[in-house]
Coordinates of C-alpha atoms in Angstrom, one line a residue:
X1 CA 19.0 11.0 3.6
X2 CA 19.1 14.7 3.8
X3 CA 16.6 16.7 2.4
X4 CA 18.6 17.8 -0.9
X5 CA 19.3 14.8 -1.2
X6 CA 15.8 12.9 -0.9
X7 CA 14.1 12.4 -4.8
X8 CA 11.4 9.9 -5.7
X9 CA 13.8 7.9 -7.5
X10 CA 12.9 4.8 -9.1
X11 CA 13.3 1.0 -8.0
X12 CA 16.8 0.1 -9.2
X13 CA 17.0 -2.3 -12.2
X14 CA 18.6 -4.9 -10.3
X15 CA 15.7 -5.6 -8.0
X16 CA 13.6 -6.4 -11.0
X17 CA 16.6 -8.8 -11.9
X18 CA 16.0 -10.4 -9.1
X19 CA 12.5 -10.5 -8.6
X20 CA 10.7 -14.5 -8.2
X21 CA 9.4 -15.7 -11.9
X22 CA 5.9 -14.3 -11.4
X23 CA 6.9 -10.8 -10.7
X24 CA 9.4 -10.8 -13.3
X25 CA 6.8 -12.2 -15.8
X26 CA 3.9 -9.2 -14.9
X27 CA 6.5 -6.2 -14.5
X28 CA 8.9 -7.1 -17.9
X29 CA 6.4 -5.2 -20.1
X30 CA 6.4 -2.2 -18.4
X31 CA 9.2 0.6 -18.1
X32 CA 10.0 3.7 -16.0
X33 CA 7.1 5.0 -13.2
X34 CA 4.8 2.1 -14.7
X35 CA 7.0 -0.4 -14.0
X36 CA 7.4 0.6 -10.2
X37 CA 4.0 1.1 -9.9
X38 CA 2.9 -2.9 -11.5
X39 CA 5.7 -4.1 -9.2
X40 CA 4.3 -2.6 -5.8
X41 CA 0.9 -2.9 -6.3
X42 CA 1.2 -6.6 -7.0
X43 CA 3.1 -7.5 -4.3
X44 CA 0.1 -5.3 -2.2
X45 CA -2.5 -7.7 -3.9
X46 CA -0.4 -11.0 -3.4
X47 CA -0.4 -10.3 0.4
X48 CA -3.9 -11.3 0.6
X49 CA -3.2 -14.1 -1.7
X50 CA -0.8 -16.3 0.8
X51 CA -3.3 -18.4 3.4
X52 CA -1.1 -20.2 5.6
X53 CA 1.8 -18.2 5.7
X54 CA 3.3 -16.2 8.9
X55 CA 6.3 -15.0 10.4
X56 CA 7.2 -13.5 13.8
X57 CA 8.1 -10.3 14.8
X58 CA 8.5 -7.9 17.7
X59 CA 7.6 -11.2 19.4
X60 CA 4.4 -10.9 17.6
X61 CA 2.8 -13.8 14.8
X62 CA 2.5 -11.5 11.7
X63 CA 1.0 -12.5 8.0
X64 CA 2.1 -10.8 4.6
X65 CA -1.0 -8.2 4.6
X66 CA 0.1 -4.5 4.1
X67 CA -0.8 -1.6 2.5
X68 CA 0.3 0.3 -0.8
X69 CA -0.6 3.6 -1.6
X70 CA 0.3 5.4 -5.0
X71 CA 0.3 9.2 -5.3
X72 CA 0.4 11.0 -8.2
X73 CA -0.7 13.6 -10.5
X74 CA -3.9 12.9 -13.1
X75 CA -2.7 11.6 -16.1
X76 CA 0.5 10.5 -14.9
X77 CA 0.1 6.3 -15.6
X78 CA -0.8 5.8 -12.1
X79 CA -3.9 3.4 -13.5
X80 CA -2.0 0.5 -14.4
X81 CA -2.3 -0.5 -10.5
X82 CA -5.6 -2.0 -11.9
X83 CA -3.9 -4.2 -13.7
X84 CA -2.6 -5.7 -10.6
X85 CA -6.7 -7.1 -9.0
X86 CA -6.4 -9.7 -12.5
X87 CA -3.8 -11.9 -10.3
X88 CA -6.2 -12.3 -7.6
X89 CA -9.9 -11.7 -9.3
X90 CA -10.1 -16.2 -9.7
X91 CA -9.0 -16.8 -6.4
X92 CA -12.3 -13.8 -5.6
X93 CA -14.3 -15.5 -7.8
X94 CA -13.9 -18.7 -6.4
X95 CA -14.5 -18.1 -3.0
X96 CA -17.5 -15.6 -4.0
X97 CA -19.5 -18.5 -6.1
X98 CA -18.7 -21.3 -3.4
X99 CA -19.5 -19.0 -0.7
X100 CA -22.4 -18.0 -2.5
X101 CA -23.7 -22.1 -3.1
X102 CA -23.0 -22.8 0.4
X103 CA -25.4 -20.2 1.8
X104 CA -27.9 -21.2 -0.6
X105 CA -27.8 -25.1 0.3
X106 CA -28.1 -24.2 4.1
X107 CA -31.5 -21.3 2.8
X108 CA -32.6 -24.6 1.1
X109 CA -32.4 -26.9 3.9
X110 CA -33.8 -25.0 6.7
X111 CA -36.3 -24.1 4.6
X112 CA -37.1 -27.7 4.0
X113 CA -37.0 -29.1 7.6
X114 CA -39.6 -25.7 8.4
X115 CA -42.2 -27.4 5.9
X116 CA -41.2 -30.7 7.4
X117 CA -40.9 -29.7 10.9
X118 CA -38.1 -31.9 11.4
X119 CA -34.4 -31.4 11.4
X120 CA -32.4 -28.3 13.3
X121 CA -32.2 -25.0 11.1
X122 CA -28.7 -24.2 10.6
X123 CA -27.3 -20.8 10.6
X124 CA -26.8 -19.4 7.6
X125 CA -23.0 -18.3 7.1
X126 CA -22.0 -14.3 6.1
X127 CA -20.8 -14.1 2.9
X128 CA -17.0 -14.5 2.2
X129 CA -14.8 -12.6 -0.6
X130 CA -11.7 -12.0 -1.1
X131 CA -12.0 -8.5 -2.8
X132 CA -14.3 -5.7 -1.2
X133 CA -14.8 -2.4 -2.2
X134 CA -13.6 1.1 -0.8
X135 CA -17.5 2.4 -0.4
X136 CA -18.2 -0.3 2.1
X137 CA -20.3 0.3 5.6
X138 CA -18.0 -0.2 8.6
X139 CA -20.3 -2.9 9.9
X140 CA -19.9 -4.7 5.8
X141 CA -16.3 -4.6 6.5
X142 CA -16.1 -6.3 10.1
X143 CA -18.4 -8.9 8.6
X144 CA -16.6 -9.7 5.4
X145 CA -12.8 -9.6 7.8
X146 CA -15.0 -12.0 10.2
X147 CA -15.8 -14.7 7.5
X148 CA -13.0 -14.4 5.3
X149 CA -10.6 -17.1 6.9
X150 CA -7.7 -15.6 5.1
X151 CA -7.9 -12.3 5.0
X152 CA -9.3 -9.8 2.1
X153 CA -8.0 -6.8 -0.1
X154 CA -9.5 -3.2 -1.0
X155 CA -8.3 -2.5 -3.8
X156 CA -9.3 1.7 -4.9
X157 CA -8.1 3.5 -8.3
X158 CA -9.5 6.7 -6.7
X159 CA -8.6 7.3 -3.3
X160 CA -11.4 10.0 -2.5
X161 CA -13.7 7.0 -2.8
X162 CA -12.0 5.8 0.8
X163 CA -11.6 9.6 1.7
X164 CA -15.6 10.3 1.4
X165 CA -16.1 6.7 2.7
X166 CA -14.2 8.0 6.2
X167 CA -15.8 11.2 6.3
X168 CA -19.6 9.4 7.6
X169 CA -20.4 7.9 10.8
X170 CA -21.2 4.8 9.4
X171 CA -18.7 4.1 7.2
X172 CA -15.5 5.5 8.9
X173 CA -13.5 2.5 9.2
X174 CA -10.2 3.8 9.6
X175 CA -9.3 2.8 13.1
X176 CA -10.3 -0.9 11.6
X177 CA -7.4 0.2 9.1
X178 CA -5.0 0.9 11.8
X179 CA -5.5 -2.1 13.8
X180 CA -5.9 -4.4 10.9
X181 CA -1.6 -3.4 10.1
X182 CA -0.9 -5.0 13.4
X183 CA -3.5 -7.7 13.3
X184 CA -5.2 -6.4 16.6
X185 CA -8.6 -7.9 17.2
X186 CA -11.5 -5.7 16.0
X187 CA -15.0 -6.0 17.5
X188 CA -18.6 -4.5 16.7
X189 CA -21.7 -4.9 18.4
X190 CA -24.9 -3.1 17.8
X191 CA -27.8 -3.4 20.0
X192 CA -30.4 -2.7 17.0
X193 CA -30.2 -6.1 16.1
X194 CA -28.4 -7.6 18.6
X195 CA -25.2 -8.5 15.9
X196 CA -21.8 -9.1 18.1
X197 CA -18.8 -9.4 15.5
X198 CA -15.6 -10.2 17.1
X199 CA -12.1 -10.6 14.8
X200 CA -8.9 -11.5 16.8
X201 CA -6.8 -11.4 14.1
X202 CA -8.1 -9.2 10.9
X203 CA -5.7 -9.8 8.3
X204 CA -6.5 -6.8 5.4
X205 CA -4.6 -6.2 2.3
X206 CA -5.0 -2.9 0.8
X207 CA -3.4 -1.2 -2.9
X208 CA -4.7 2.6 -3.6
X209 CA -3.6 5.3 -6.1
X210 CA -5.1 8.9 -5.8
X211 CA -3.8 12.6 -6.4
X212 CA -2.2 14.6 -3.9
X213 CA -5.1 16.4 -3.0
X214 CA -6.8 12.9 -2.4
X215 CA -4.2 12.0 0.3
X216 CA -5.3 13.6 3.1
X217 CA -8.8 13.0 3.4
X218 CA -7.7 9.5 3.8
X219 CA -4.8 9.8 6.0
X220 CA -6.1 12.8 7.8
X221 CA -2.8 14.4 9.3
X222 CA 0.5 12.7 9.9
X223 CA -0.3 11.7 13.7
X224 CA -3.5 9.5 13.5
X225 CA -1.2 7.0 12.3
X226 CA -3.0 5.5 9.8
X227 CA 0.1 7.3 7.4
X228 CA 2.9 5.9 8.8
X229 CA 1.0 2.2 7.8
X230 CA 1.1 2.9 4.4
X231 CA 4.0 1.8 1.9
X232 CA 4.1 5.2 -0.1
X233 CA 5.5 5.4 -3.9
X234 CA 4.6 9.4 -5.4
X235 CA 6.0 11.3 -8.3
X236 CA 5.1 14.3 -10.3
X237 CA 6.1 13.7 -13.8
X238 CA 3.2 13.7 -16.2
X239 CA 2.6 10.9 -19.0
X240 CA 2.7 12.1 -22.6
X241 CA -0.1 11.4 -24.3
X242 CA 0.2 7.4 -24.9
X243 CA 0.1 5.5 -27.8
X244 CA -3.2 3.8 -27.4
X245 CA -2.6 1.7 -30.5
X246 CA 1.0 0.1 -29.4
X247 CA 0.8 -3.6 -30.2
X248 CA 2.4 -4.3 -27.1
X249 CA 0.1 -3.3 -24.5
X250 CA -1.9 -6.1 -25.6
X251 CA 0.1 -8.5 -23.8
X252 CA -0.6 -6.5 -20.8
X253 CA -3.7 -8.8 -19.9
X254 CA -2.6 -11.5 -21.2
X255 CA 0.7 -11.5 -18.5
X256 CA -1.9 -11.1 -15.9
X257 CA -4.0 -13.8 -16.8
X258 CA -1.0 -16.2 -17.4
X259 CA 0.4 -15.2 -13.9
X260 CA -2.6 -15.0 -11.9
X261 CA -2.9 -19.3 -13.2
X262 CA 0.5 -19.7 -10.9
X263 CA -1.3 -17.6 -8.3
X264 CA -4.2 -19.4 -7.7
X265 CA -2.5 -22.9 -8.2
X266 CA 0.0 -21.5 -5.0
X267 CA -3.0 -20.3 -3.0
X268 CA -4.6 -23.8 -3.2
X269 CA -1.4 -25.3 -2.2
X270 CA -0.8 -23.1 0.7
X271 CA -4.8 -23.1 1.6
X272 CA -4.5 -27.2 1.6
X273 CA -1.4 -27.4 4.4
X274 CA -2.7 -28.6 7.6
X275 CA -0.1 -26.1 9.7
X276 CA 0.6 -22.7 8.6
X277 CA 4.7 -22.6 7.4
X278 CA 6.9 -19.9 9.4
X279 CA 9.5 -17.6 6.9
X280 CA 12.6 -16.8 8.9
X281 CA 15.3 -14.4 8.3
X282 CA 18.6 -16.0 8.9
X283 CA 21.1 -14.3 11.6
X284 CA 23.1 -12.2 8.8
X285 CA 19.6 -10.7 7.7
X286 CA 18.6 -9.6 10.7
X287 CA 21.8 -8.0 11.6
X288 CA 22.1 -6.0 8.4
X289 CA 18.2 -5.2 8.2
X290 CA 19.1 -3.5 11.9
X291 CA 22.1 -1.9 10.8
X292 CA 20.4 -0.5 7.8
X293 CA 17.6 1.2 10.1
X294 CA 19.5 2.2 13.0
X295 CA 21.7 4.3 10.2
X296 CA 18.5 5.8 8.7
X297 CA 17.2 6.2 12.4
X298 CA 20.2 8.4 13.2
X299 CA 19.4 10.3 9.9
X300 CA 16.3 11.4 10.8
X301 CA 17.2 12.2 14.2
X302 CA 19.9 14.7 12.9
X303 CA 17.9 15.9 9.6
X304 CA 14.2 15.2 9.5
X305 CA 11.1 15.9 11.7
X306 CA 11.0 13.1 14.3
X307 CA 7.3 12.8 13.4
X308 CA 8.7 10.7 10.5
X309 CA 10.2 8.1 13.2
X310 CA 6.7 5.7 13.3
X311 CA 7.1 5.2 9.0
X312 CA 10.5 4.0 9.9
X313 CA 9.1 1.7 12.2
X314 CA 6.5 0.5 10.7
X315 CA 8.3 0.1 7.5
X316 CA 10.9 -2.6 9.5
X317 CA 7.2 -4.8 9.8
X318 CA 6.5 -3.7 5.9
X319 CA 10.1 -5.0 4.9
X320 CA 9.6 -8.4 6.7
X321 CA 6.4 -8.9 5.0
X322 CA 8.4 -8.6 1.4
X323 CA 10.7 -10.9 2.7
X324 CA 7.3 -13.0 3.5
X325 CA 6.0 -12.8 0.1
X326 CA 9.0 -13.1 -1.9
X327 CA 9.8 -16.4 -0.5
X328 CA 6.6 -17.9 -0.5
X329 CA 6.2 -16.5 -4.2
X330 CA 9.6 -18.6 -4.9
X331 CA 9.8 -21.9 -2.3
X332 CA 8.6 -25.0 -3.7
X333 CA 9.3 -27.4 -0.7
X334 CA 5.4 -27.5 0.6
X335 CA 6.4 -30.2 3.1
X336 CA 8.3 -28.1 5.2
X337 CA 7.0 -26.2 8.5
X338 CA 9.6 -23.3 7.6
X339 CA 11.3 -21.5 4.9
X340 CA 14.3 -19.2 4.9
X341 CA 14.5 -16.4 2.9
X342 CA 16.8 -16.4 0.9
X343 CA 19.6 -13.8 0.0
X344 CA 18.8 -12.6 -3.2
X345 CA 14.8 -11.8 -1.8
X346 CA 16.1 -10.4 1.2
X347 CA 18.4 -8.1 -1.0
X348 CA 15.0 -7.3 -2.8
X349 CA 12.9 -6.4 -0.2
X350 CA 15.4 -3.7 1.6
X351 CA 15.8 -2.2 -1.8
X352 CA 12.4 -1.4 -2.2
X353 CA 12.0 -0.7 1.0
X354 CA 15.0 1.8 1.5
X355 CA 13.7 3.3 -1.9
X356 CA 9.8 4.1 -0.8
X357 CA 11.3 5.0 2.8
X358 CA 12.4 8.3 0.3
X359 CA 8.8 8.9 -0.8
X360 CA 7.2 8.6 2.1
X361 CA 9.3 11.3 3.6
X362 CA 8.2 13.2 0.6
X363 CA 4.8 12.7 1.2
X364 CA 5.3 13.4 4.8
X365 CA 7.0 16.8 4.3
X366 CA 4.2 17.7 1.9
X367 CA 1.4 17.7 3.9
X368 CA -0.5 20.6 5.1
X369 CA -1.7 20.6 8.7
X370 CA -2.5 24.5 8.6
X371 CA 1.1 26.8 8.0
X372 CA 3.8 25.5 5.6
X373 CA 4.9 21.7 5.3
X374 CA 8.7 21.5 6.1
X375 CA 9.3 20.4 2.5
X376 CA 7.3 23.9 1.8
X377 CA 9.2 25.4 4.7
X378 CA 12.5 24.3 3.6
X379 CA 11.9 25.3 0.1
X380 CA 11.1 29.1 0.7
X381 CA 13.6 29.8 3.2
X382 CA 16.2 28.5 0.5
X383 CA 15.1 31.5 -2.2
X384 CA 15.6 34.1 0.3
X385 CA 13.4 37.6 1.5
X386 CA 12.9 38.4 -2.5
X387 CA 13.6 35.9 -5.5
X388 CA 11.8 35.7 -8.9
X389 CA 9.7 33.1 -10.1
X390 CA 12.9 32.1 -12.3
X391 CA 14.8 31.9 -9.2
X392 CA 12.5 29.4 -7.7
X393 CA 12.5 27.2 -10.7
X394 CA 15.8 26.9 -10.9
X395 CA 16.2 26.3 -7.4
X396 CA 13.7 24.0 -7.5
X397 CA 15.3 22.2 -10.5
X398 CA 18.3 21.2 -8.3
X399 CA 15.8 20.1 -5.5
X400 CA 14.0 17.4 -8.7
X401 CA 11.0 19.7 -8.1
X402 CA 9.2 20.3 -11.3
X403 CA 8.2 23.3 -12.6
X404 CA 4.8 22.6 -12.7
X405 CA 5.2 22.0 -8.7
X406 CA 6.7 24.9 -8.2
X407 CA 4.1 27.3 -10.3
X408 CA 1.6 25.8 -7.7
X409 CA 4.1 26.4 -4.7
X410 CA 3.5 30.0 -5.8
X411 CA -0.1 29.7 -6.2
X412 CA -0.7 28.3 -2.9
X413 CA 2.0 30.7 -0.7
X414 CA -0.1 33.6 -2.0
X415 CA -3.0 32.1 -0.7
X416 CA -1.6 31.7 2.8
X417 CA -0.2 35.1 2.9
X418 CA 3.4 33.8 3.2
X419 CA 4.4 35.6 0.4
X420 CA 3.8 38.1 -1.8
X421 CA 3.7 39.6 -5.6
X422 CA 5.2 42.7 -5.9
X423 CA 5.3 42.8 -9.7
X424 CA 5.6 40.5 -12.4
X425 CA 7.3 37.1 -11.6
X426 CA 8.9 38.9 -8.3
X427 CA 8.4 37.5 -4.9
X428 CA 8.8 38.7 -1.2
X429 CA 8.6 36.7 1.6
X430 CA 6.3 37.9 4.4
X431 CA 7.5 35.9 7.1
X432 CA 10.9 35.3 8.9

């Protein structure tokens, strides 16, 4: 995984080979960037759709919640993530309207034993989703992870939304974020009106897509930890302009709405079992799943800035959770307390998992904390005291950094005073 080596490549065709019916039937009629970007976002929005389901790790009970963000230029495809909120918008909707009649039944029936004087009034239940939105109050989104028994998704096309949303006192919900990975419990109490919410184990879902100047504001540097929870997928290639009248971007929808019917049928059959079923890795798994990451461990130790080490981590918990939702997207034996993944999803999972691990050290090396990013670092001690803006596109060419990239690498070194234009496309560097 050295750093000439490291490129946002995409998800190898044989995962998608591979992949349980339902995934193959939403990603087939996608290619290229799009495809990638169906294929992790869905599997973001079916970990909130899988009651009943948990695994244990680090000695720890976990459930297949995670978090996917996409980053990517504007106008770059990155918006067929929406797609992605059809599979679980019935399984939303159900929950919303019952929900919804419940709390009016128990409104009408306290309000009928008041007139009547007779009869205990009941308390009136919170509201439960499954889908809430970025723009939410901090106290909104204790409440709806309080009375949602199986956990809820955000689900954000723009992540500044969530960026502006952490920015406010009353809305800055990103240590709920952090603990909500590991499940920790969450509590609120507010003295106004004496509320007390306490949540032992939150179980949130999230799938984002924003620019790169969107990323930050959200994550806020690479130590808060909130970056090192998310599964990452970034590129910079921009779409051409698309052919909005292709006939076949009508099935898009319609492969949604087919697949989203075996999604809600499986979340009623999970919802209905009276213990929750365990997925296990067999022995083999777990040996080469900790051969795999001690290997990429030693990598990073050698190569990259140990401040990577906690994505690694975190990413072993992100990997299990594939394994998670892969099996429970393909097992059919509902009468078991315990299912096994199997081979080919286990091959699956550390795939995609080995293949994001790439972008997020992409995105890691990118940010800006105040002087260069490594990646930025990296890049300009490669063209040497004095190059030409030629130079540094062809260098970047071998690096897979687009030209485009690179015209703002230039851009944004002036601005920082790290180099310097001393005439027309020449460069020299100000700093050792």
């Amino acid at each position: 995984m050295e750093y000439s080596g490291i490129k946002n490549e995409l998800i190898q065709q044989e995962v998608y080979d591979s992949l349980p019916p339902v995934l193959k039937a939403v990603t087939e009629p996608f290619t290229g960037r799009e495809k990638d970007i169906v294929l992790l976002s869905s599997l973001g929005v079916l970990s909130a759709c899988l009651p009943n389901v948990h695994g244990h790790y680090d000695g720890d009970v976990v459930y297949p919640n995670f978090y996917v963000l996409i980053i990517a230029p504007p106008a770059s495809g990155k918006g067929v993530m929406n797609y992605s909120r059809d599979l679980i918008e019935p399984i939303h909707q159900k929950i919303l309207m019952d929900s919804k009649a419940q709390i009016a039944a128990i409104e009408a029936e306290n309000k009928k034993n008041g007139r009547s004087k007779e009869g205990e009034v009941q308390e009136v239940p919170a509201l439960e989703v499954k889908i809430v939105p970025a723009n939410i109050s901090t106290a909104e989104l204790y409440s709806f992870l309080g009375s949602s028994k199986h956990g809820i998704l955000i689900i954000e096309s723009e992540a500044d939304t969530m960026g502006n949303m952490l920015k406010n006192d009353w809305s800055n919900y990103s240590d709920v974020m952090r603990k909500g990975f590991h499940h920790e419990s969450i509590s609120l109490s507010r003295k106004m009106d004496q509320t007390f919410i306490d949540v032992k184990e939150p179980r949130l879902s999230m799938v984002m897509s924003g620019t790169p100047d969107q990323l930050q504001p959200v994550v806020q540097s690479k130590g808060n930890g909130l970056f090192s929870r998310f599964l990452l997928y970034t590129f910079d290639e921009l779409q051409g302009f698309k052919n909005v009248f292709d006939s076949n971007s009508r099935g898009y929808k319609e492969a949604f709405k087919q697949s989203s019917r075996f999604v809600i049928e499986r979340y009623r059959r999970l919802f209905e079992l009276e213990n929750s079923v365990e997925v296990e890795l067999t022995r083999e798994q777990q040996e080469r799943m900790l051969e795999k990451f001690s290997i990429i461990h030693k990598d990073i130790i050698e190569n990259h800035p140990n401040s990577f080490l906690p994505n690694l981590n975190r990413h072993g918990l992100i990997l299990f959770r594939l394994c998670m939702i892969l099996t429970s997207l393909r097992e059919q034996d509902f009468s078991s307390d315990s299912w096994v993944c199997s081979e080919e999803d286990f091959d699956c999972a550390l795939k995609i998992i080995t293949k994001v691990l790439q972008h997020a050290l992409i995105v890691h090396n990118t940010i800006d904390e105040g002087g260069l990013s490594k990646a930025d670092d990296d890049f300009l001690f490669g063209l040497g005291i004095q190059f030409t803006r030629q130079k540094a596109i062809e260098y970047g060419e071998k690096l897979g950094v687009p030209q485009r990239t690179v015209d703002d690498k230039l851009v944004q070194w002036r601005k920082k005073k790290v180099v310097k234009k001393i005439s027309h496309g020449l460069y020299k560097r100000t700093t050792n």
